Short mmCIF file of C-alpha atoms in Angstrom, two decimals:
data_model
loop_
_atom_site.label_atom_id
_atom_site.label_comp_id
_atom_site.label_asym_id
_atom_site.label_seq_id
_atom_site.Cartn_x
_atom_site.Cartn_y
_atom_site.Cartn_z
CA ASN O 1 10.08 -54.54 82.87
CA ALA O 2 11.59 -55.31 79.47
CA GLY O 3 13.00 -51.77 79.13
CA VAL O 4 13.79 -50.96 75.51
CA THR O 5 13.42 -53.72 72.94
CA GLN O 6 14.33 -53.71 69.26
CA THR O 7 13.10 -55.87 66.40
CA PRO O 8 14.76 -57.46 64.46
CA LYS O 9 18.18 -58.20 65.96
CA PHE O 10 19.84 -58.77 62.60
CA ARG O 11 18.82 -58.27 58.99
CA VAL O 12 20.39 -58.52 55.56
CA LEU O 13 18.94 -56.37 52.78
CA LYS O 14 19.70 -55.93 49.12
CA THR O 15 20.26 -52.45 47.76
CA GLY O 16 16.94 -50.79 47.04
CA GLN O 17 14.86 -52.92 49.43
CA SER O 18 12.86 -51.33 52.19
CA MET O 19 12.41 -52.27 55.81
CA THR O 20 11.16 -51.00 59.16
CA LEU O 21 12.95 -51.29 62.47
CA LEU O 22 10.72 -51.38 65.52
CA CYS O 23 11.58 -49.96 68.92
CA ALA O 24 9.34 -50.45 71.93
CA GLN O 25 9.69 -49.18 75.52
CA ASP O 26 7.59 -49.99 78.57
CA MET O 27 8.85 -47.19 80.84
CA ASN O 28 6.27 -44.60 79.75
CA HIS O 29 9.07 -42.32 78.50
CA GLU O 30 8.19 -39.24 76.49
CA TYR O 31 11.41 -39.06 74.49
CA MET O 32 12.67 -41.65 72.02
CA TYR O 33 15.69 -41.69 69.72
CA TRP O 34 17.26 -43.58 66.85
CA TYR O 35 21.06 -43.68 66.51
CA ARG O 36 23.44 -45.44 64.20
CA GLN O 37 26.88 -46.65 65.21
CA ASP O 38 29.64 -47.32 62.70
CA PRO O 39 33.04 -48.92 63.44
CA GLY O 40 35.30 -46.64 65.42
CA MET O 41 32.59 -44.05 65.78
CA GLY O 42 30.35 -42.95 68.55
CA LEU O 43 26.61 -42.84 68.12
CA ARG O 44 25.10 -40.41 65.64
CA LEU O 45 21.52 -39.29 66.04
CA ILE O 46 19.23 -40.05 63.10
CA HIS O 47 15.81 -38.88 64.32
CA TYR O 48 14.17 -38.34 67.65
CA SER O 49 10.72 -37.76 69.14
CA VAL O 50 9.71 -35.64 72.12
CA GLY O 51 6.25 -37.17 72.36
CA GLU O 52 3.55 -39.18 70.65
CA GLY O 53 2.87 -37.87 67.17
CA THR O 54 6.04 -35.76 66.99
CA THR O 55 9.35 -36.37 65.25
CA ALA O 56 12.46 -34.31 64.54
CA LYS O 57 15.62 -34.68 62.50
CA GLY O 58 18.95 -35.43 64.09
CA GLU O 59 22.47 -35.24 62.72
CA VAL O 60 22.16 -37.85 59.94
CA PRO O 61 18.46 -38.07 58.86
CA ASP O 62 18.86 -38.54 55.09
CA GLY O 63 17.53 -41.84 53.77
CA TYR O 64 15.46 -42.54 56.89
CA ASN O 65 11.92 -41.82 58.00
CA VAL O 66 10.32 -42.29 61.40
CA SER O 67 6.91 -42.45 62.99
CA ARG O 68 5.68 -42.25 66.59
CA LEU O 69 2.00 -43.18 66.40
CA LYS O 70 1.98 -44.67 69.90
CA LYS O 71 3.94 -43.39 72.89
CA GLN O 72 5.63 -46.74 73.47
CA ASN O 73 6.74 -47.34 69.87
CA PHE O 74 9.19 -45.57 67.59
CA LEU O 75 9.60 -46.91 64.06
CA LEU O 76 12.59 -46.29 61.78
CA GLY O 77 12.05 -46.85 58.07
CA LEU O 78 14.47 -47.26 55.20
CA GLU O 79 12.58 -46.73 51.95
CA SER O 80 15.40 -47.72 49.59
CA ALA O 81 18.37 -49.22 51.40
CA ALA O 82 21.90 -48.34 50.35
CA PRO O 83 25.22 -49.99 51.32
CA SER O 84 26.12 -46.80 53.24
CA GLN O 85 23.28 -47.67 55.62
CA THR O 86 25.07 -50.81 56.79
CA SER O 87 25.40 -50.15 60.48
CA VAL O 88 24.24 -51.04 63.96
CA TYR O 89 21.09 -49.16 64.89
CA PHE O 90 20.26 -48.33 68.49
CA CYS O 91 17.02 -47.07 69.88
CA ALA O 92 16.85 -45.22 73.19
CA SER O 93 14.21 -43.62 75.38
CA SER O 94 14.30 -41.14 78.22
CA ARG O 95 12.16 -39.26 80.69
CA ARG O 96 14.66 -36.42 80.94
CA GLU O 97 18.43 -36.49 80.56
CA THR O 98 19.36 -40.14 81.09
CA GLN O 99 18.81 -42.36 78.07
CA TYR O 100 18.05 -46.08 78.17
CA PHE O 101 19.23 -48.08 75.20
CA GLY O 102 17.98 -51.14 73.39
CA PRO O 103 20.29 -54.02 72.41
CA GLY O 104 20.68 -52.86 68.82
CA THR O 105 19.80 -54.05 65.32
CA ARG O 106 22.65 -55.07 63.06
CA LEU O 107 21.81 -54.23 59.43
CA LEU O 108 23.84 -55.33 56.43
CA VAL O 109 22.97 -53.87 53.03
CA LEU O 110 24.47 -55.70 50.07
CA SER P 1 29.50 -33.30 63.85
CA GLN P 2 30.52 -34.96 67.09
CA GLN P 3 30.83 -32.75 70.10
CA GLY P 4 32.88 -34.91 72.43
CA GLU P 5 36.36 -36.26 71.82
CA GLU P 6 37.60 -38.95 74.17
CA ASP P 7 41.24 -39.48 74.95
CA PRO P 8 42.89 -41.92 74.79
CA GLN P 9 41.21 -43.95 72.06
CA ALA P 10 42.38 -47.17 73.72
CA LEU P 11 43.67 -48.01 77.18
CA SER P 12 45.08 -51.28 78.50
CA ILE P 13 45.66 -51.82 82.22
CA GLN P 14 45.98 -54.57 84.81
CA GLU P 15 43.29 -55.47 87.30
CA GLY P 16 43.50 -53.31 90.38
CA GLU P 17 44.92 -50.29 88.54
CA ASN P 18 43.03 -47.06 88.01
CA ALA P 19 41.78 -46.03 84.57
CA THR P 20 41.37 -42.41 83.54
CA MET P 21 39.57 -41.28 80.40
CA ASN P 22 39.18 -37.73 79.22
CA CYS P 23 36.55 -35.98 77.16
CA SER P 24 36.71 -32.58 75.51
CA TYR P 25 33.77 -30.79 73.96
CA LYS P 26 33.19 -27.69 71.91
CA THR P 27 30.11 -25.76 72.99
CA SER P 28 28.38 -24.79 76.22
CA ILE P 29 26.47 -27.66 77.79
CA ASN P 30 23.70 -28.34 80.31
CA ASN P 31 25.19 -31.62 81.42
CA LEU P 32 27.73 -34.27 80.46
CA GLN P 33 27.10 -37.98 80.78
CA TRP P 34 29.25 -41.09 80.60
CA TYR P 35 28.00 -44.34 79.13
CA ARG P 36 29.52 -47.82 78.92
CA GLN P 37 29.11 -50.24 76.05
CA ASN P 38 30.07 -53.87 76.35
CA SER P 39 30.98 -55.56 73.08
CA GLY P 40 27.92 -56.07 70.90
CA ARG P 41 25.52 -54.56 73.42
CA GLY P 42 23.60 -51.34 73.93
CA LEU P 43 24.91 -48.44 75.97
CA VAL P 44 24.38 -48.23 79.69
CA HIS P 45 24.27 -44.94 81.57
CA LEU P 46 26.96 -44.58 84.23
CA ILE P 47 26.85 -41.06 85.61
CA LEU P 48 25.63 -37.54 84.84
CA ILE P 49 27.31 -34.31 85.90
CA ARG P 50 25.60 -30.96 85.48
CA SER P 51 27.30 -27.81 84.25
CA ASN P 52 27.26 -26.26 87.74
CA GLU P 53 28.95 -29.28 89.32
CA ARG P 54 32.70 -29.88 89.43
CA GLU P 55 32.94 -33.44 90.71
CA LYS P 56 30.69 -36.40 91.23
CA HIS P 57 31.15 -39.91 92.62
CA SER P 58 29.30 -43.15 92.08
CA GLY P 59 30.82 -46.28 93.58
CA ARG P 60 34.24 -46.74 91.92
CA LEU P 61 33.54 -43.95 89.43
CA ARG P 62 34.67 -40.37 89.80
CA VAL P 63 33.78 -37.74 87.22
CA THR P 64 35.12 -34.22 87.04
CA LEU P 65 33.95 -31.35 84.87
CA ASP P 66 35.87 -28.20 83.99
CA THR P 67 33.57 -25.95 81.99
CA SER P 68 36.29 -23.31 81.52
CA LYS P 69 38.39 -25.89 79.66
CA LYS P 70 35.36 -27.69 78.20
CA SER P 71 36.63 -30.99 79.45
CA SER P 72 35.66 -33.89 81.69
CA SER P 73 37.42 -36.93 83.04
CA LEU P 74 36.17 -40.32 84.16
CA LEU P 75 38.21 -42.22 86.73
CA ILE P 76 37.53 -45.87 87.42
CA THR P 77 39.35 -46.99 90.55
CA ALA P 78 40.54 -50.53 91.30
CA SER P 79 39.63 -51.78 87.82
CA ARG P 80 38.24 -55.26 87.28
CA ALA P 81 38.18 -57.47 84.20
CA ALA P 82 34.42 -56.81 84.04
CA ASP P 83 35.17 -53.12 83.40
CA THR P 84 36.47 -54.06 79.94
CA ALA P 85 34.23 -52.07 77.59
CA SER P 86 34.02 -48.91 75.52
CA TYR P 87 33.26 -45.70 77.36
CA PHE P 88 31.55 -42.74 75.75
CA CYS P 89 30.97 -39.22 76.92
CA ALA P 90 27.81 -37.47 75.76
CA THR P 91 26.85 -33.85 76.06
CA GLU P 92 23.45 -32.23 76.22
CA ALA P 93 23.28 -28.63 75.12
CA GLY P 94 19.63 -28.01 74.35
CA GLN P 95 16.38 -28.58 76.14
CA ALA P 96 16.40 -31.61 78.43
CA GLY P 97 15.63 -34.77 76.53
CA THR P 98 16.11 -33.34 73.07
CA ALA P 99 19.43 -34.82 72.02
CA LEU P 100 22.77 -36.10 73.24
CA ILE P 101 25.93 -35.77 71.20
CA PHE P 102 28.34 -38.65 71.69
CA GLY P 103 32.09 -38.83 71.34
CA LYS P 104 33.89 -41.68 69.59
CA GLY P 105 34.72 -43.48 72.81
CA THR P 106 37.64 -44.95 74.72
CA THR P 107 38.13 -48.71 74.59
CA LEU P 108 39.29 -49.99 77.95
CA SER P 109 40.85 -53.41 78.32
CA VAL P 110 41.49 -54.73 81.84
CA SER P 111 43.54 -57.89 82.06
CA SER P 112 43.75 -60.19 85.05
#
């Protein structure tokens, strides 16, 4: 069981570039989440999904899009990256209340 | 906006001592959870306490919940150097699985 995996681990982007972060889970969880974590802050929810084909906005959704075409995958897209999106991004999945987290993707936008 | 506020922001203790972290929140909740994050890693779930529970134990962890004061505490007994990490409380207010709201965390440093 790999649990929750995230690709890539680290990425540097220039302002205006686009990219997609991939999250995969092998626990057959219904719920999946994308968070961002900034220095000195807790995690803030970007988007989440309660099942295949569904997505919903979290606390800080602006500048991000998501898709959940397959139950095991949850993609986070940045269409036009901005320096304010420099952060560590965490994906998580859950069956009910307890969430299982991936190792994170560190993104630097120059 | 963040629901939980941990206190203190940072805590330094010696191995063998107990560590207590507090969390306050703003709205009614279904449950409150504590997570640990080692430096540069993802979060790991430690313990969940439901709104109708007052205290819960798991190994060296003891969690209390006071819904009248909208607060919780996490006690780690007989701390070890390996307990060095950031600890976050997270609250769930809506339907199960919809969203957790995290606090900013307490950074615990345990020296040997």
